[in-house]
Every structure is written in structure tokens, then in C-alpha cells.
Amino acid sequence: MATIKLSYFDFSGGRGEPARLALNLAGIDFEDQRISLADWPTVKADYPYQQVPVMEIDGKVLNQSNAINRLVGKMTNLYPQDDWQAAICDAVMDTADDAMELLVNTFFMQEEEKQRVRTELVAGPLPMFLVGLNATLLANGGEFFCDGRLTMADLKMLVFTRALTGGNMDYVPTSIVADHAPDLLAHQTRIESQLA
Ligand SMILES: N[C@@H](CCC(=O)N[C@@H](CS)C(=O)NCC(=O)O)C(=O)O
């Protein structure tokens, strides 16, 4: 059995969360290293490109969250074997990142600018992504994003919609998913229940 260590921040959510969820769901033993934001400045130089998530397998180091997600997905049987389904899985994960990046860019803004930019995002770009992802879900059967079963794409989307509905994103109404993408909200509830 490989020795696995996954390093990410100590909050729930973010780029490291889908791999954590998958490893826990599959019952794979791993070191779940959670770095506090307070400690981060003193340890960041230890990580490739000074970023996390980072995964170590038997001492070999891998960065880039979606590379980690694909590898973990293959280890946990949560990544499609079919090339086309795998491509859909990749596209969903990358689209979720593109949408989330819009909000991540606002995290360290001054309050006034944050309010202005997030209000603009809520008025157009975020609904555009939500409507598109909702359509992708429906185009693939409505229950899962690809392969007719739970995959890393579903875990990635769960983390994204949780971020939007969780009430921690000032100036983004928690109803934004329900308002623009009701099937994504149902998907969130369905995937949550599979993890419980
Ligand atoms: N493209 C990279 C981006 C990694 C990234 O931006 N990580 C953030 C946390 S989500 C980070 O390490 N931020 C701390 C910093 O840059 O100092 C990936 O997907 O893994």
C-alpha cells in the first residue's frame, strides 16, 4: 500500500477538498496534513511553486489540484476509464475552477472593491457559469456529471456549490445556485448524502 500525504489548508473546501473527500470515501489511509493560514507564510517555500494542494506518494511529490484529482480518481475508481467521459470529467473540473477563480480573485480586496466586484459577478459571470454547468449536468443524465456514476467531477462541483451556498461569501446571495441552476442544487444535496 502506498504511503500518501495530502497537504492543504485547514479549512473545509477549496482546491484540496475533492481529493480529501475521495480518499476518505474510498477508505484509503492517508496523512491529511492541514496547514493553518497563520503558519502558511513560514512553510510555503517548502512546497512546489509555493502553493498547495500537494500530494506525496511514497515520497514522490505532485502539485496541481486537477492532476491530483485525476490521480486520486484513478486510485479510488472515481475517474472514468472511457476517454470521452474522462474528458467531460476534466472539463467540468476546469470549468468549476474558472468560475471559482472569479471569486478567489476578490478574497483579498478592500471591502468596497470586493462588494463592487462581487456584485458585478453575481449580475452576470457567475450565473453564466451556473447555467452552463446545470446544462452539462442535464446533458449527461441529470444525476451525475459523467460516466453515469459518482466521479471526481461530482466532488469538485459539490465543493464549488458548497462555497456558493455556505453563507461565507459576502455579497453573493446564498440562493444564487437555486436561482440559476436548480439541478445543481439538487446535485449538491444528492452528492452530500452519498458522503454521509
Ligand atoms: N493551479 C494550482 C493553483 C494552486 C493555488 O492557487 N493554491 C492556493 C490555495 S487554493 C495557494 O496555495 N495559495 C497560497 C499562496 O499562493 O500563497 C492548482 O490548481 O493546484
PDB file of C-alpha atoms and ligand atoms in Angstrom:
ATOM      1  CA  MET A   1       0.000   0.000   0.000  1.00  0.00           C
ATOM      2  CA  ALA A   2       1.383   3.387  -0.965  1.00  0.00           C
ATOM      3  CA  THR A   3       2.142   5.990   1.687  1.00  0.00           C
ATOM      4  CA  ILE A   4       0.076   9.058   0.855  1.00  0.00           C
ATOM      5  CA  LYS A   5       0.239  12.563   2.269  1.00  0.00           C
ATOM      6  CA  LEU A   6      -2.079  15.327   1.114  1.00  0.00           C
ATOM      7  CA  SER A   7      -1.200  18.859   2.169  1.00  0.00           C
ATOM      8  CA  TYR A   8      -3.735  21.660   2.007  1.00  0.00           C
ATOM      9  CA  PHE A   9      -5.173  24.411   4.149  1.00  0.00           C
ATOM     10  CA  ASP A  10      -7.068  23.601   7.339  1.00  0.00           C
ATOM     11  CA  PHE A  11     -10.413  24.889   6.118  1.00  0.00           C
ATOM     12  CA  SER A  12     -13.117  22.795   4.540  1.00  0.00           C
ATOM     13  CA  GLY A  13     -13.396  23.385   0.790  1.00  0.00           C
ATOM     14  CA  GLY A  14     -11.009  24.775  -1.783  1.00  0.00           C
ATOM     15  CA  ARG A  15      -8.758  23.081  -4.310  1.00  0.00           C
ATOM     16  CA  GLY A  16      -7.623  20.340  -1.946  1.00  0.00           C
ATOM     17  CA  GLU A  17     -11.057  19.251  -0.819  1.00  0.00           C
ATOM     18  CA  PRO A  18     -12.162  16.939  -3.685  1.00  0.00           C
ATOM     19  CA  ALA A  19      -9.102  14.701  -3.231  1.00  0.00           C
ATOM     20  CA  ARG A  20      -9.626  14.598   0.531  1.00  0.00           C
ATOM     21  CA  LEU A  21     -13.278  13.659   0.025  1.00  0.00           C
ATOM     22  CA  ALA A  22     -12.401  10.928  -2.487  1.00  0.00           C
ATOM     23  CA  LEU A  23      -9.699   9.352  -0.330  1.00  0.00           C
ATOM     24  CA  ASN A  24     -11.994   9.360   2.701  1.00  0.00           C
ATOM     25  CA  LEU A  25     -14.914   7.991   0.672  1.00  0.00           C
ATOM     26  CA  ALA A  26     -12.768   5.142  -0.635  1.00  0.00           C
ATOM     27  CA  GLY A  27     -11.401   4.413   2.831  1.00  0.00           C
ATOM     28  CA  ILE A  28      -7.820   4.935   1.701  1.00  0.00           C
ATOM     29  CA  ASP A  29      -5.457   5.658   4.545  1.00  0.00           C
ATOM     30  CA  PHE A  30      -3.556   8.923   4.100  1.00  0.00           C
ATOM     31  CA  GLU A  31      -1.898  11.666   6.089  1.00  0.00           C
ATOM     32  CA  ASP A  32      -4.294  14.592   5.938  1.00  0.00           C
ATOM     33  CA  GLN A  33      -1.945  17.496   6.548  1.00  0.00           C
ATOM     34  CA  ARG A  34      -3.930  20.657   7.225  1.00  0.00           C
ATOM     35  CA  ILE A  35      -1.924  23.867   7.228  1.00  0.00           C
ATOM     36  CA  SER A  36      -3.243  26.874   9.117  1.00  0.00           C
ATOM     37  CA  LEU A  37      -3.296  30.198   7.318  1.00  0.00           C
ATOM     38  CA  ALA A  38      -1.217  31.564  10.201  1.00  0.00           C
ATOM     39  CA  ASP A  39       1.543  29.002   9.573  1.00  0.00           C
ATOM     40  CA  TRP A  40       1.436  29.276   5.787  1.00  0.00           C
ATOM     41  CA  PRO A  41       3.956  32.151   5.305  1.00  0.00           C
ATOM     42  CA  THR A  42       6.616  30.228   7.209  1.00  0.00           C
ATOM     43  CA  VAL A  43       6.100  26.912   5.353  1.00  0.00           C
ATOM     44  CA  LYS A  44       5.064  27.925   1.837  1.00  0.00           C
ATOM     45  CA  ALA A  45       8.635  27.804   0.492  1.00  0.00           C
ATOM     46  CA  ASP A  46       8.643  24.063   1.244  1.00  0.00           C
ATOM     47  CA  TYR A  47       6.011  23.405  -1.477  1.00  0.00           C
ATOM     48  CA  PRO A  48       6.432  23.342  -5.281  1.00  0.00           C
ATOM     49  CA  TYR A  49       5.635  26.792  -6.678  1.00  0.00           C
ATOM     50  CA  GLN A  50       4.824  27.776  -3.083  1.00  0.00           C
ATOM     51  CA  GLN A  51       1.276  26.545  -3.465  1.00  0.00           C
ATOM     52  CA  VAL A  52      -0.984  23.779  -2.227  1.00  0.00           C
ATOM     53  CA  PRO A  53      -2.586  21.260  -2.623  1.00  0.00           C
ATOM     54  CA  VAL A  54       0.431  18.988  -2.841  1.00  0.00           C
ATOM     55  CA  MET A  55       0.308  15.223  -2.719  1.00  0.00           C
ATOM     56  CA  GLU A  56       3.170  12.929  -1.794  1.00  0.00           C
ATOM     57  CA  ILE A  57       3.053   9.271  -2.738  1.00  0.00           C
ATOM     58  CA  ASP A  58       5.894   7.162  -1.410  1.00  0.00           C
ATOM     59  CA  GLY A  59       7.975  10.340  -1.265  1.00  0.00           C
ATOM     60  CA  LYS A  60       7.186  11.461  -4.827  1.00  0.00           C
ATOM     61  CA  VAL A  61       5.677  14.937  -4.956  1.00  0.00           C
ATOM     62  CA  LEU A  62       2.769  16.060  -7.157  1.00  0.00           C
ATOM     63  CA  ASN A  63       1.331  19.572  -7.419  1.00  0.00           C
ATOM     64  CA  GLN A  64      -1.683  20.970  -9.366  1.00  0.00           C
ATOM     65  CA  SER A  65      -5.066  20.154  -7.895  1.00  0.00           C
ATOM     66  CA  ASN A  66      -6.633  18.666 -11.004  1.00  0.00           C
ATOM     67  CA  ALA A  67      -3.612  16.426 -11.656  1.00  0.00           C
ATOM     68  CA  ILE A  68      -4.022  15.289  -8.040  1.00  0.00           C
ATOM     69  CA  ASN A  69      -7.767  14.847  -8.595  1.00  0.00           C
ATOM     70  CA  ARG A  70      -7.193  12.673 -11.661  1.00  0.00           C
ATOM     71  CA  LEU A  71      -4.624  10.521  -9.901  1.00  0.00           C
ATOM     72  CA  VAL A  72      -6.764  10.165  -6.784  1.00  0.00           C
ATOM     73  CA  GLY A  73      -9.768   9.486  -9.011  1.00  0.00           C
ATOM     74  CA  LYS A  74      -7.903   6.605 -10.641  1.00  0.00           C
ATOM     75  CA  MET A  75      -6.789   5.262  -7.250  1.00  0.00           C
ATOM     76  CA  THR A  76     -10.346   5.398  -5.885  1.00  0.00           C
ATOM     77  CA  ASN A  77     -12.225   4.345  -9.046  1.00  0.00           C
ATOM     78  CA  LEU A  78     -13.798   7.808  -9.186  1.00  0.00           C
ATOM     79  CA  TYR A  79     -12.390   8.751 -12.602  1.00  0.00           C
ATOM     80  CA  PRO A  80     -13.861   7.460 -15.872  1.00  0.00           C
ATOM     81  CA  GLN A  81     -11.917   4.890 -17.891  1.00  0.00           C
ATOM     82  CA  ASP A  82     -13.687   5.870 -21.091  1.00  0.00           C
ATOM     83  CA  ASP A  83     -11.746   8.670 -22.835  1.00  0.00           C
ATOM     84  CA  TRP A  84     -14.795  10.780 -23.668  1.00  0.00           C
ATOM     85  CA  GLN A  85     -16.260  10.502 -20.175  1.00  0.00           C
ATOM     86  CA  ALA A  86     -12.844  11.339 -18.728  1.00  0.00           C
ATOM     87  CA  ALA A  87     -12.704  14.420 -20.946  1.00  0.00           C
ATOM     88  CA  ILE A  88     -16.105  15.540 -19.639  1.00  0.00           C
ATOM     89  CA  CYS A  89     -14.858  14.966 -16.098  1.00  0.00           C
ATOM     90  CA  ASP A  90     -11.802  17.142 -16.839  1.00  0.00           C
ATOM     91  CA  ALA A  91     -13.892  19.861 -18.488  1.00  0.00           C
ATOM     92  CA  VAL A  92     -16.266  20.056 -15.513  1.00  0.00           C
ATOM     93  CA  MET A  93     -13.374  20.288 -13.044  1.00  0.00           C
ATOM     94  CA  ASP A  94     -11.664  23.009 -15.089  1.00  0.00           C
ATOM     95  CA  THR A  95     -14.910  24.955 -15.525  1.00  0.00           C
ATOM     96  CA  ALA A  96     -15.571  24.835 -11.788  1.00  0.00           C
ATOM     97  CA  ASP A  97     -12.064  26.238 -11.289  1.00  0.00           C
ATOM     98  CA  ASP A  98     -12.635  29.012 -13.832  1.00  0.00           C
ATOM     99  CA  ALA A  99     -15.839  30.032 -12.054  1.00  0.00           C
ATOM    100  CA  MET A 100     -14.329  29.801  -8.568  1.00  0.00           C
ATOM    101  CA  GLU A 101     -11.280  31.775  -9.677  1.00  0.00           C
ATOM    102  CA  LEU A 102     -13.544  34.789 -10.252  1.00  0.00           C
ATOM    103  CA  LEU A 103     -14.324  34.766  -6.531  1.00  0.00           C
ATOM    104  CA  VAL A 104     -10.848  33.798  -5.361  1.00  0.00           C
ATOM    105  CA  ASN A 105      -9.577  36.949  -7.090  1.00  0.00           C
ATOM    106  CA  THR A 106     -11.757  39.013  -4.745  1.00  0.00           C
ATOM    107  CA  PHE A 107     -10.632  37.388  -1.485  1.00  0.00           C
ATOM    108  CA  PHE A 108      -8.015  39.979  -0.565  1.00  0.00           C
ATOM    109  CA  MET A 109      -9.736  43.059  -1.978  1.00  0.00           C
ATOM    110  CA  GLN A 110     -10.644  46.020   0.208  1.00  0.00           C
ATOM    111  CA  GLU A 111     -14.271  45.813   1.331  1.00  0.00           C
ATOM    112  CA  GLU A 112     -15.638  48.448  -1.037  1.00  0.00           C
ATOM    113  CA  GLU A 113     -13.956  46.973  -4.085  1.00  0.00           C
ATOM    114  CA  LYS A 114     -14.931  43.452  -3.015  1.00  0.00           C
ATOM    115  CA  GLN A 115     -18.575  44.475  -2.812  1.00  0.00           C
ATOM    116  CA  ARG A 116     -18.456  46.151  -6.221  1.00  0.00           C
ATOM    117  CA  VAL A 117     -16.695  43.277  -7.991  1.00  0.00           C
ATOM    118  CA  ARG A 118     -18.774  40.525  -6.379  1.00  0.00           C
ATOM    119  CA  THR A 119     -21.975  42.392  -7.187  1.00  0.00           C
ATOM    120  CA  GLU A 120     -20.848  42.511 -10.821  1.00  0.00           C
ATOM    121  CA  LEU A 121     -20.042  38.797 -10.741  1.00  0.00           C
ATOM    122  CA  VAL A 122     -23.485  37.978  -9.347  1.00  0.00           C
ATOM    123  CA  ALA A 123     -25.097  40.046 -12.102  1.00  0.00           C
ATOM    124  CA  GLY A 124     -23.517  38.125 -14.981  1.00  0.00           C
ATOM    125  CA  PRO A 125     -20.425  35.926 -14.941  1.00  0.00           C
ATOM    126  CA  LEU A 126     -21.399  33.606 -12.078  1.00  0.00           C
ATOM    127  CA  PRO A 127     -24.919  32.899 -13.419  1.00  0.00           C
ATOM    128  CA  MET A 128     -23.357  32.264 -16.842  1.00  0.00           C
ATOM    129  CA  PHE A 129     -21.169  29.532 -15.348  1.00  0.00           C
ATOM    130  CA  LEU A 130     -24.009  28.118 -13.238  1.00  0.00           C
ATOM    131  CA  VAL A 131     -26.416  27.917 -16.161  1.00  0.00           C
ATOM    132  CA  GLY A 132     -23.757  26.241 -18.294  1.00  0.00           C
ATOM    133  CA  LEU A 133     -22.835  23.688 -15.645  1.00  0.00           C
ATOM    134  CA  ASN A 134     -26.514  22.991 -15.000  1.00  0.00           C
ATOM    135  CA  ALA A 135     -26.935  22.273 -18.724  1.00  0.00           C
ATOM    136  CA  THR A 136     -23.873  19.997 -18.705  1.00  0.00           C
ATOM    137  CA  LEU A 137     -25.333  18.034 -15.796  1.00  0.00           C
ATOM    138  CA  LEU A 138     -28.669  17.629 -17.597  1.00  0.00           C
ATOM    139  CA  ALA A 139     -26.971  16.710 -20.877  1.00  0.00           C
ATOM    140  CA  ASN A 140     -25.255  13.862 -19.052  1.00  0.00           C
ATOM    141  CA  GLY A 141     -28.389  12.431 -17.491  1.00  0.00           C
ATOM    142  CA  GLY A 142     -29.046  14.899 -14.665  1.00  0.00           C
ATOM    143  CA  GLU A 143     -27.806  12.757 -11.797  1.00  0.00           C
ATOM    144  CA  PHE A 144     -24.026  12.748 -12.188  1.00  0.00           C
ATOM    145  CA  PHE A 145     -21.732  14.828 -14.382  1.00  0.00           C
ATOM    146  CA  CYS A 146     -20.255  11.923 -16.319  1.00  0.00           C
ATOM    147  CA  ASP A 147     -19.929   8.173 -16.584  1.00  0.00           C
ATOM    148  CA  GLY A 148     -23.410   7.634 -15.088  1.00  0.00           C
ATOM    149  CA  ARG A 149     -21.924   7.383 -11.606  1.00  0.00           C
ATOM    150  CA  LEU A 150     -20.152   9.379  -8.926  1.00  0.00           C
ATOM    151  CA  THR A 151     -16.808  10.726 -10.152  1.00  0.00           C
ATOM    152  CA  MET A 152     -14.307  13.418  -9.230  1.00  0.00           C
ATOM    153  CA  ALA A 153     -16.370  15.866 -11.303  1.00  0.00           C
ATOM    154  CA  ASP A 154     -19.246  15.488  -8.827  1.00  0.00           C
ATOM    155  CA  LEU A 155     -16.949  16.011  -5.840  1.00  0.00           C
ATOM    156  CA  LYS A 156     -15.409  19.067  -7.465  1.00  0.00           C
ATOM    157  CA  MET A 157     -18.829  20.533  -8.209  1.00  0.00           C
ATOM    158  CA  LEU A 158     -20.005  19.751  -4.692  1.00  0.00           C
ATOM    159  CA  VAL A 159     -17.119  21.798  -3.309  1.00  0.00           C
ATOM    160  CA  PHE A 160     -17.950  24.657  -5.692  1.00  0.00           C
ATOM    161  CA  THR A 161     -21.675  24.812  -4.944  1.00  0.00           C
ATOM    162  CA  ARG A 162     -20.990  24.433  -1.210  1.00  0.00           C
ATOM    163  CA  ALA A 163     -18.775  27.521  -1.451  1.00  0.00           C
ATOM    164  CA  LEU A 164     -21.631  29.463  -3.047  1.00  0.00           C
ATOM    165  CA  THR A 165     -24.421  28.273  -0.745  1.00  0.00           C
ATOM    166  CA  GLY A 166     -22.485  28.116   2.524  1.00  0.00           C
ATOM    167  CA  GLY A 167     -23.028  31.732   3.543  1.00  0.00           C
ATOM    168  CA  ASN A 168     -19.341  32.666   3.735  1.00  0.00           C
ATOM    169  CA  MET A 169     -19.199  34.669   0.521  1.00  0.00           C
ATOM    170  CA  ASP A 170     -20.270  38.215   1.312  1.00  0.00           C
ATOM    171  CA  TYR A 171     -22.298  39.949  -1.420  1.00  0.00           C
ATOM    172  CA  VAL A 172     -23.041  36.623  -3.109  1.00  0.00           C
ATOM    173  CA  PRO A 173     -26.609  35.567  -2.221  1.00  0.00           C
ATOM    174  CA  THR A 174     -26.765  32.016  -0.875  1.00  0.00           C
ATOM    175  CA  SER A 175     -29.698  31.497  -3.244  1.00  0.00           C
ATOM    176  CA  ILE A 176     -27.537  32.031  -6.336  1.00  0.00           C
ATOM    177  CA  VAL A 177     -27.386  28.321  -7.185  1.00  0.00           C
ATOM    178  CA  ALA A 178     -31.111  27.792  -6.591  1.00  0.00           C
ATOM    179  CA  ASP A 179     -31.899  30.920  -8.601  1.00  0.00           C
ATOM    180  CA  HIS A 180     -29.908  29.969 -11.706  1.00  0.00           C
ATOM    181  CA  ALA A 181     -29.158  26.266 -11.514  1.00  0.00           C
ATOM    182  CA  PRO A 182     -31.750  24.302  -9.515  1.00  0.00           C
ATOM    183  CA  ASP A 183     -30.433  20.980 -10.807  1.00  0.00           C
ATOM    184  CA  LEU A 184     -27.014  21.828  -9.415  1.00  0.00           C
ATOM    185  CA  LEU A 185     -28.591  22.427  -6.019  1.00  0.00           C
ATOM    186  CA  ALA A 186     -30.318  19.043  -6.166  1.00  0.00           C
ATOM    187  CA  HIS A 187     -26.989  17.557  -7.272  1.00  0.00           C
ATOM    188  CA  GLN A 188     -25.271  19.114  -4.232  1.00  0.00           C
ATOM    189  CA  THR A 189     -27.831  17.561  -1.871  1.00  0.00           C
ATOM    190  CA  ARG A 190     -27.603  14.195  -3.623  1.00  0.00           C
ATOM    191  CA  ILE A 191     -23.798  14.034  -3.510  1.00  0.00           C
ATOM    192  CA  GLU A 192     -23.740  15.251   0.123  1.00  0.00           C
ATOM    193  CA  SER A 193     -26.000  12.348   1.038  1.00  0.00           C
ATOM    194  CA  GLN A 194     -23.621   9.889  -0.642  1.00  0.00           C
ATOM    195  CA  LEU A 195     -20.771  11.130   1.530  1.00  0.00           C
ATOM    196  CA  ALA A 196     -22.686  10.955   4.793  1.00  0.00           C
TER     197      ALA A 196
HETATM  198  N1  LIG B   1      -3.318  25.824 -10.341  1.00  0.00           N
HETATM  199  C1  LIG B   1      -2.989  25.460  -8.981  1.00  0.00           C
HETATM  200  C2  LIG B   1      -3.285  26.668  -8.085  1.00  0.00           C
HETATM  201  C3  LIG B   1      -2.900  26.385  -6.650  1.00  0.00           C
HETATM  202  C4  LIG B   1      -3.278  27.555  -5.756  1.00  0.00           C
HETATM  203  O1  LIG B   1      -3.571  28.671  -6.194  1.00  0.00           O
HETATM  204  N2  LIG B   1      -3.280  27.255  -4.459  1.00  0.00           N
HETATM  205  C5  LIG B   1      -3.625  28.242  -3.484  1.00  0.00           C
HETATM  206  C6  LIG B   1      -4.652  27.678  -2.495  1.00  0.00           C
HETATM  207  S1  LIG B   1      -6.150  27.177  -3.286  1.00  0.00           S
HETATM  208  C7  LIG B   1      -2.398  28.601  -2.667  1.00  0.00           C
HETATM  209  O2  LIG B   1      -1.540  27.777  -2.445  1.00  0.00           O
HETATM  210  N3  LIG B   1      -2.373  29.841  -2.182  1.00  0.00           N
HETATM  211  C8  LIG B   1      -1.362  30.297  -1.272  1.00  0.00           C
HETATM  212  C9  LIG B   1      -0.337  31.162  -1.890  1.00  0.00           C
HETATM  213  O3  LIG B   1      -0.315  31.310  -3.133  1.00  0.00           O
HETATM  214  O4  LIG B   1       0.463  31.716  -1.123  1.00  0.00           O
HETATM  215  C10 LIG B   1      -3.804  24.231  -8.559  1.00  0.00           C
HETATM  216  O5  LIG B   1      -4.889  24.035  -9.104  1.00  0.00           O
HETATM  217  O6  LIG B   1      -3.343  23.468  -7.684  1.00  0.00           O
END
